[in-house]
CSV table of C-alpha atoms in Angstrom, one decimal:
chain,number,residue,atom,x,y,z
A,16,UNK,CA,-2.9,-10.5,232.7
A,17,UNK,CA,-3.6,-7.2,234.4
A,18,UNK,CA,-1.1,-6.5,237.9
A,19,UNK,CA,-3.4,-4.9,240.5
A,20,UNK,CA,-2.9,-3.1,243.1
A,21,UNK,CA,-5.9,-2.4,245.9
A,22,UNK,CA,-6.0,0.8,247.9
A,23,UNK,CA,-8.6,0.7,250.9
A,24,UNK,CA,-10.2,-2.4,252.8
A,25,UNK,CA,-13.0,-1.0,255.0
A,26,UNK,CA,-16.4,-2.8,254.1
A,27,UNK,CA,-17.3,-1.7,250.8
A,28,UNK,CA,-14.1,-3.0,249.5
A,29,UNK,CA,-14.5,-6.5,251.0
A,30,UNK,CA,-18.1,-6.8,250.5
A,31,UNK,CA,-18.3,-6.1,246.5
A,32,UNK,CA,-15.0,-5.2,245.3
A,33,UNK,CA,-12.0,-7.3,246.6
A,34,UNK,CA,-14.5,-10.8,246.2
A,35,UNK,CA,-15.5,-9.5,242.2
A,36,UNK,CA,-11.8,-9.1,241.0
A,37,UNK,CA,-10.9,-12.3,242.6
A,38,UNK,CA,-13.5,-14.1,240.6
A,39,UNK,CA,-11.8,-12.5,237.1
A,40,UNK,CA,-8.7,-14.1,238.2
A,41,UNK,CA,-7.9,-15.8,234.4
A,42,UNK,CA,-7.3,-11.9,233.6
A,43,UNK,CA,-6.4,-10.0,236.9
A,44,UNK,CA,-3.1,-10.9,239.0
A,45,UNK,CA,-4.3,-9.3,242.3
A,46,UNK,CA,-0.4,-8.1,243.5
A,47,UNK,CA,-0.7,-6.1,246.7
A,48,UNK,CA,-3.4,-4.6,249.3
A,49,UNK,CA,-2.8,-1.3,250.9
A,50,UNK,CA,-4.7,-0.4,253.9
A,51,UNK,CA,-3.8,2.0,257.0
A,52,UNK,CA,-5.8,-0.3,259.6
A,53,UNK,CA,-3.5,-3.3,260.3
A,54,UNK,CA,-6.2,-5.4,261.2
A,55,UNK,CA,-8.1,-5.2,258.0
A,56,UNK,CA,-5.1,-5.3,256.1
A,57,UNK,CA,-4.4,-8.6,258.1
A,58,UNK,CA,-7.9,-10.1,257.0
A,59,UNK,CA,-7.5,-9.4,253.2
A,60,UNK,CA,-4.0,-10.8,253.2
A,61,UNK,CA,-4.9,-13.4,254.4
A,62,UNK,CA,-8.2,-14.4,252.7
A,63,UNK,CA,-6.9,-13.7,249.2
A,64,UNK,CA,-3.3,-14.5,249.8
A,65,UNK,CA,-1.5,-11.0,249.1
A,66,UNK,CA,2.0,-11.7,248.3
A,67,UNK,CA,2.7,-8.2,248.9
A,68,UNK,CA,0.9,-5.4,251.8
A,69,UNK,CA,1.6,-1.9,252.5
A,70,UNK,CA,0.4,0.8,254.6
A,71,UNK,CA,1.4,3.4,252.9
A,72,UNK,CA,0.0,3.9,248.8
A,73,UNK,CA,3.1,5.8,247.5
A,74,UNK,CA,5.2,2.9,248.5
A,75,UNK,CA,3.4,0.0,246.2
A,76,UNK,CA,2.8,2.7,243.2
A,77,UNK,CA,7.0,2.8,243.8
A,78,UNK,CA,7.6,-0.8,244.3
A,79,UNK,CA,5.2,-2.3,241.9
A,80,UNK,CA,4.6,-2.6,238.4
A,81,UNK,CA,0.9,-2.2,238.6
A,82,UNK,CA,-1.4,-1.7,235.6
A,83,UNK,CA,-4.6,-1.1,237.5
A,84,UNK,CA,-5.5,0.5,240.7
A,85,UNK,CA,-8.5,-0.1,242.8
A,86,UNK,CA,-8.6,2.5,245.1
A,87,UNK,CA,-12.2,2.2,247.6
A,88,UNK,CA,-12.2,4.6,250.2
A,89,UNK,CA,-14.7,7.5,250.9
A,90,UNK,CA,-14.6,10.7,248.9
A,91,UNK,CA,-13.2,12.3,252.0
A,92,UNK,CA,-10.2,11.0,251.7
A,93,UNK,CA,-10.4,9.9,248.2
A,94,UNK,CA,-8.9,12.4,246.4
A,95,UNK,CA,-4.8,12.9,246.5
A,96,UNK,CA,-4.8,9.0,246.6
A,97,UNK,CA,-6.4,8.7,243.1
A,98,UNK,CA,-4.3,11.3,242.1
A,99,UNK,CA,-1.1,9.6,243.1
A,100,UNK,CA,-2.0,6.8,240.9
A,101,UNK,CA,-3.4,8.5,238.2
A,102,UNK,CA,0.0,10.5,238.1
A,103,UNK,CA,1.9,7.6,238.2
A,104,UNK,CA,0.6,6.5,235.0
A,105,UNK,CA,-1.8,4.1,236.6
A,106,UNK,CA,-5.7,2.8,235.1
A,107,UNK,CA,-8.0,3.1,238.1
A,108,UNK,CA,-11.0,2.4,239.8
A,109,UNK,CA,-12.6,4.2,242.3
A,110,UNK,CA,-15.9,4.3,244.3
A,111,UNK,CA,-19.3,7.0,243.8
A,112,UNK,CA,-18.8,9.9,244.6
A,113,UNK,CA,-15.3,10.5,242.4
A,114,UNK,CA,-14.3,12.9,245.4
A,115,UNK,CA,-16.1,15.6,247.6
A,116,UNK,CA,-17.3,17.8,245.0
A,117,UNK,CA,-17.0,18.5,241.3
A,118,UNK,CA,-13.7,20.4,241.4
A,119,UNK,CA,-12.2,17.1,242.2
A,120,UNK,CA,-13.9,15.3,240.0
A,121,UNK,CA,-12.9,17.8,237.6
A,122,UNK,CA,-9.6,16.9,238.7
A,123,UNK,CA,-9.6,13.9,238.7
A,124,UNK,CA,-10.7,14.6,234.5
A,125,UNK,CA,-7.8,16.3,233.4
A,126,UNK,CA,-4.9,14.2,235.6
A,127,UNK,CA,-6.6,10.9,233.9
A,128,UNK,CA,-6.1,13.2,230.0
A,129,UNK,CA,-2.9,14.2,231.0
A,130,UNK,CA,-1.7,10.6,231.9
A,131,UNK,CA,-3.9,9.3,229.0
A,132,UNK,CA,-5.1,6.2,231.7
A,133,UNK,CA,-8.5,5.8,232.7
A,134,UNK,CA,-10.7,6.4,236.4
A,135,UNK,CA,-13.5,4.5,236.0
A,136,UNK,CA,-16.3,5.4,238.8
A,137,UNK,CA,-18.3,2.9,240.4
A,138,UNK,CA,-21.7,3.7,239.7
A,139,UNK,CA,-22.6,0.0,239.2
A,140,UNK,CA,-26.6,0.6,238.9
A,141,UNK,CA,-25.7,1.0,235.1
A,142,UNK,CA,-24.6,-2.2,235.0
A,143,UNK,CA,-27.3,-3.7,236.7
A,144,UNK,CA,-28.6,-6.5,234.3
A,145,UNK,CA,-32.5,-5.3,234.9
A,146,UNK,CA,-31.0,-1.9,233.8
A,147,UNK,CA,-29.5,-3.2,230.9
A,148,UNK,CA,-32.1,-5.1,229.7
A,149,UNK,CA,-34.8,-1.9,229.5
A,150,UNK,CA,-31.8,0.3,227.9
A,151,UNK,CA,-31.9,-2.7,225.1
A,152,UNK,CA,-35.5,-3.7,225.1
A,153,UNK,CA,-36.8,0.5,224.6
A,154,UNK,CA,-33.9,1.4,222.3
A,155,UNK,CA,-35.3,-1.2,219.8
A,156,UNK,CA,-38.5,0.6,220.4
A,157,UNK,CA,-37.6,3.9,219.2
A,158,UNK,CA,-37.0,7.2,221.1
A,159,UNK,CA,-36.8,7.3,225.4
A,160,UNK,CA,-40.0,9.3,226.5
A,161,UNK,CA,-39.3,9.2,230.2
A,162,UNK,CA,-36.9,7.8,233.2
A,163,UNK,CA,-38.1,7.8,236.7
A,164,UNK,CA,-35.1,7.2,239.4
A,165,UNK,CA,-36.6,6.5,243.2
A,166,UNK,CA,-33.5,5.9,246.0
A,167,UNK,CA,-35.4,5.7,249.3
A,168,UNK,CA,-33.8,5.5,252.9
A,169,UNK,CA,-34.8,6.0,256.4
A,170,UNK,CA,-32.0,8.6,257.6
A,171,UNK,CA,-33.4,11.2,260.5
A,172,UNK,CA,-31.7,12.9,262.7
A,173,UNK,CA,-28.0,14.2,262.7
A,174,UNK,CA,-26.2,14.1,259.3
A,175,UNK,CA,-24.0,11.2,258.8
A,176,UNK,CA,-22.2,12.1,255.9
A,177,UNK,CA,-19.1,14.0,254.8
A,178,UNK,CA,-20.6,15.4,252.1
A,179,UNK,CA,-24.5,15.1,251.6
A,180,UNK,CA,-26.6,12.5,251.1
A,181,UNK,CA,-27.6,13.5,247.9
A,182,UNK,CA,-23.6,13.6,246.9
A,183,UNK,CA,-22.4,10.6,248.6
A,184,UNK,CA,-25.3,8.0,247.7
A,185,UNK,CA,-28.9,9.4,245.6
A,186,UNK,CA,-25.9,10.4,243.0
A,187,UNK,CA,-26.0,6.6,242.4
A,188,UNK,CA,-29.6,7.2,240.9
A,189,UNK,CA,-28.7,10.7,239.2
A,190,UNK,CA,-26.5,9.1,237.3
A,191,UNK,CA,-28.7,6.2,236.8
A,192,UNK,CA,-31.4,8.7,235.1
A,193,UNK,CA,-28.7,10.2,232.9
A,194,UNK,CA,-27.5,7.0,231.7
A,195,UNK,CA,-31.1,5.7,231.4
A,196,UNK,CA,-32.5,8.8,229.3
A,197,UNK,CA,-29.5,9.1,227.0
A,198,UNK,CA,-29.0,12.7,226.8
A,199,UNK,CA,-27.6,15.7,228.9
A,200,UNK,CA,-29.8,18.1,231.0
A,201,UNK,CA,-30.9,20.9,229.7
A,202,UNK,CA,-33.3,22.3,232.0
A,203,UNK,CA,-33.7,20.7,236.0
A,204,UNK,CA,-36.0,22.0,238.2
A,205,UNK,CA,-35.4,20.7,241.1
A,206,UNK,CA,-36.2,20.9,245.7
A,207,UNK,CA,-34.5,20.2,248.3
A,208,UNK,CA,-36.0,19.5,252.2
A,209,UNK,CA,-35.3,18.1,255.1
A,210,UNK,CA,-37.8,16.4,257.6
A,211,UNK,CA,-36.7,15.3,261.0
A,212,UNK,CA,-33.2,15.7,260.0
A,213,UNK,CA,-30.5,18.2,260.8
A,214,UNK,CA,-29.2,18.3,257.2
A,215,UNK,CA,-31.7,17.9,253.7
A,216,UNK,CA,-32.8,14.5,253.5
A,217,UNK,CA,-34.9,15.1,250.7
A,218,UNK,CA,-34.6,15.9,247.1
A,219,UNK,CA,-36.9,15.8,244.0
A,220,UNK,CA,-36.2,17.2,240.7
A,221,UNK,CA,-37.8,17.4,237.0
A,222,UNK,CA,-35.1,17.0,234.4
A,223,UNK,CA,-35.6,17.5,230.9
A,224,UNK,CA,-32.9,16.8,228.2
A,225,UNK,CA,-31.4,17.7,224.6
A,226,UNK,CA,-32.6,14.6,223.0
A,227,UNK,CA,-36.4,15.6,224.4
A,228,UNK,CA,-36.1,12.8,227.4
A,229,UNK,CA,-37.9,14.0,230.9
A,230,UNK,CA,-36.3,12.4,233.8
A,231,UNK,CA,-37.5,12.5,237.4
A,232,UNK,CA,-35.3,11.6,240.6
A,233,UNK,CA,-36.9,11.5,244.0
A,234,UNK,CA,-34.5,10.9,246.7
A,235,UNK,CA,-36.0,10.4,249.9
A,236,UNK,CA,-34.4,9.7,253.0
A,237,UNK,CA,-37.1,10.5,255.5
A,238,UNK,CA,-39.0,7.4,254.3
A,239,UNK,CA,-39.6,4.5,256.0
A,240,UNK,CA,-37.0,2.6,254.6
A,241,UNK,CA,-34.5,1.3,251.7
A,242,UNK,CA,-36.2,1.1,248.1
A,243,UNK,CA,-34.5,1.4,244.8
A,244,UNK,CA,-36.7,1.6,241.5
A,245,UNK,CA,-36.1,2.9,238.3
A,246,UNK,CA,-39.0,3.2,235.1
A,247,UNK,CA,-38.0,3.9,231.4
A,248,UNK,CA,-40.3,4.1,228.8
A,249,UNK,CA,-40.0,4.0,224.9
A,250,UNK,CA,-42.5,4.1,222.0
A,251,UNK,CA,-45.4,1.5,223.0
A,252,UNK,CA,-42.9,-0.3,226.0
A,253,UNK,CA,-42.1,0.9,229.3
A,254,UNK,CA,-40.1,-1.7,232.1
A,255,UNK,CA,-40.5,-1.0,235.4
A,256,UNK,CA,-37.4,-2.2,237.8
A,257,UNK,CA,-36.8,-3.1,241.2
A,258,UNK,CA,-33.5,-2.6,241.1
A,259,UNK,CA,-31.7,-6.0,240.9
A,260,UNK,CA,-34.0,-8.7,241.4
A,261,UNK,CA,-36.7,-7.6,239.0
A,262,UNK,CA,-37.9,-5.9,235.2
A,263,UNK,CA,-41.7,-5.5,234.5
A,264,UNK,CA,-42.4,-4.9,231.0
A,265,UNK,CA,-45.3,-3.9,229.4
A,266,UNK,CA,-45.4,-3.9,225.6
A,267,UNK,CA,-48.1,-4.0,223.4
A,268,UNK,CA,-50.3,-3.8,226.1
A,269,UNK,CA,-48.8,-7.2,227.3
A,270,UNK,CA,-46.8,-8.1,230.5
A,271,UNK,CA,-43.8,-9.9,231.2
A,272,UNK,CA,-42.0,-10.3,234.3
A,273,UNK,CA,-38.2,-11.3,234.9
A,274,UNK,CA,-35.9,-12.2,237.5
A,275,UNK,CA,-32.2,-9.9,237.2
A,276,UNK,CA,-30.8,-13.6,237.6
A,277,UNK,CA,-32.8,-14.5,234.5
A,278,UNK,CA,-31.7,-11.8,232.4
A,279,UNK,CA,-28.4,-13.2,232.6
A,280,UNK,CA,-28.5,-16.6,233.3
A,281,UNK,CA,-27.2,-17.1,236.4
A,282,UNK,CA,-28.2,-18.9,239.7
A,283,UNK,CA,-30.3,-16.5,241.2
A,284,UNK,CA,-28.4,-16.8,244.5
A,285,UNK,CA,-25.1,-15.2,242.7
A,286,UNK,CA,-26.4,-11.7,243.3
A,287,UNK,CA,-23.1,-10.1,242.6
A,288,UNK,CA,-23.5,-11.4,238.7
A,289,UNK,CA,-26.6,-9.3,238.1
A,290,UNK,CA,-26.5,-6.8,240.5
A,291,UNK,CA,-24.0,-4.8,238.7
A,292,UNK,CA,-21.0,-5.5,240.7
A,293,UNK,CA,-19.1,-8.3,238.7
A,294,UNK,CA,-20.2,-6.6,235.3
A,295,UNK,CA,-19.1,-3.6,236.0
A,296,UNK,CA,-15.6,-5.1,236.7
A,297,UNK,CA,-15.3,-6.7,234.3
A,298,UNK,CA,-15.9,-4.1,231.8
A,299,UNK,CA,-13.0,-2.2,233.7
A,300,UNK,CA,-11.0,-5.0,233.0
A,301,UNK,CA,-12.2,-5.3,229.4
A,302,UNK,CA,-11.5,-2.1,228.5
A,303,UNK,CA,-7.9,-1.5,230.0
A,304,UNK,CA,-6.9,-4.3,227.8
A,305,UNK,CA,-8.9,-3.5,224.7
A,306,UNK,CA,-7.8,0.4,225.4
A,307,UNK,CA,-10.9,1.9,225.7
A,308,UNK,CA,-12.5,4.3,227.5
A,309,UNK,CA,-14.5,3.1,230.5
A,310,UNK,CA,-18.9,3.4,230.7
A,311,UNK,CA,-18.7,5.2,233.9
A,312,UNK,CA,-14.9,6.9,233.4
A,313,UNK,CA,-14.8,10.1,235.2
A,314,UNK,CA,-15.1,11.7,231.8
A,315,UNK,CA,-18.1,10.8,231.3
A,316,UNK,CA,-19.1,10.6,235.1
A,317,UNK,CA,-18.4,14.7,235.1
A,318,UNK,CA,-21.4,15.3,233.4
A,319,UNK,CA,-24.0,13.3,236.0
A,320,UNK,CA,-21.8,15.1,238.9
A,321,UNK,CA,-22.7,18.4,237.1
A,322,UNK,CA,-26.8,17.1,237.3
A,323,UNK,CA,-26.1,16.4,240.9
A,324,UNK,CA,-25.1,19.8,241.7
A,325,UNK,CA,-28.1,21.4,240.0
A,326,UNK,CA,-30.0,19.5,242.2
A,327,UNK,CA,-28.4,20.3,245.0
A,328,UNK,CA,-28.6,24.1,243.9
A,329,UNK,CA,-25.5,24.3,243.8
A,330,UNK,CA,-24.6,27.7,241.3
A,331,UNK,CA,-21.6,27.0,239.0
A,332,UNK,CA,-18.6,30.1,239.2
């Protein structure tokens, strides 16, 4: 069984995170919480019966014999944390974006090699079971043709982010095209706008890649509110997604429709089990223990960071 320590207990971590380990409790031993706000610290020691709680990270990764690390925090903060565990020869998981930019992420890269311990990156729309069911369904079908990513908000006004919102959450669907088309960019054309906003709230970009893929991403945040889609398309099949609760397929020139709960098999009211969440842990989990390399490691996760930053326009040095 896996000792785990968590870093982080602000909502993200008790909404999708803390509740998704607990349920793999026949393999993880959840040891010890960290968390600088006493008062959320409070309500996650309490709710899943910590037997240890620190405020300060160094101290578990010195008191503890941890095997796994799940550090959630945003990437503002995110980095020297990750780092510490990392160093201290620790598997972790972390939360999209892996830091504030890609010279952390790179970071983050070679202290994970040099420790030979993995940082697996929570980009759980890969493991979404709609998503997983057209990756299957079109690779029996031949070749991928195309993979359209839409993340749409309504976000005017000031800029809410640390980063940008194309860093800190459309990334979620960059990475979801990259993953989806099975290649790596070769060309991206790619804008950038903003509309009623302070900061750019609006990105579209045309991506093609070296296994002769197109991918398109349109992140929009000046819409009128919160839709995520995704299309992929094979040789005579393409699924359409509404990303969890539904896959459209069209094959043949026939149409079938299915719930994410379906795809699975579970109740439909045990969204965490087909939305990605649960999945995607336990994959984490699987693969410390079989001691292999994480779907979403930061090794691999470099490469959609890269994609993000060509959107962005960001130049490389």
């Amino acid at each position: 069984m896996l000792k785990a320590g968590f870093i982080g207990a602000g909502g993200r971590a008790q909404g999708a995170h803390y509740p998704s380990v607990n349920r793999l409790e026949d393999d993880v031993e959840m040891c010890a919480a960290c968390e600088l706000d006493e008062g959320k610290l409070a309500q996650v020691a309490q709710k899943y019966e910590f037997p240890q709680t620190f405020t300060d990270h160094r101290k578990m990764l010195d008191s503890l014999d941890l095997d796994v690390v799940y550090c959630i925090m945003n990437e503002r903060w995110l980095l020297q944390p990750a780092l510490d565990c990392l160093n201290a020869g620790k598997h972790l998981f972390i939360e999209k974006p892996p830091g504030a930019n890609s010279d952390e992420t790179q970071q983050l890269v070679e202290t994970a090699i040099a420790n030979d311990v993995y940082c697996m990156v929570g980009f759980q729309r890969r493991f979404a079971a709609v998503t997983q069911e057209a990756v299957r369904r079109v690779s029996q079908k031949g070749p991928v043709s195309l993979a359209v990513t839409t993340f749409n908000k309504q976000i005017l006004g000031s800029n809410r982010e640390f980063t940008t919102t194309l860093w800190n959450d459309v990334c979620h669907v960059v990475d979801l095209l990259r993953f989806m088309a099975g290649g790596e960019p070769t060309e991206v054309t790619a804008h950038q706008d903003s509309f009623k906003s302070e900061a750019r709230n609006f990105y579209t970009a045309f991506v093609r890649f070296d296994n002769n893929a197109t991918g398109v991403v349109f992140g929009n945040r000046a819409s009128g509110g919160r839709v995520l889609r995704s299309e992929l398309h094979g040789v005579g099949i393409g699924c359409y997604m509404k990303i969890p609760e539904e896959i459209e397929i069209y094959e043949n020139n026939s149409r079938s429709v299915m719930g994410g709960w379906e795809v699975d098999g579970v109740d439909q009211n045990d969204s965490p089990s087909y939305e990605g969440a649960l999945t995607m842990h336990r994959h984490f989990v699987d693969c410390v223990t079989k001691k292999e390399v994480p779907l979403t490691d930061v090794r691999d996760v470099i490469h959609s960071m890269h994609l993000v930053d060509q959107i962005e326009g960001v130049l490389p040095d």
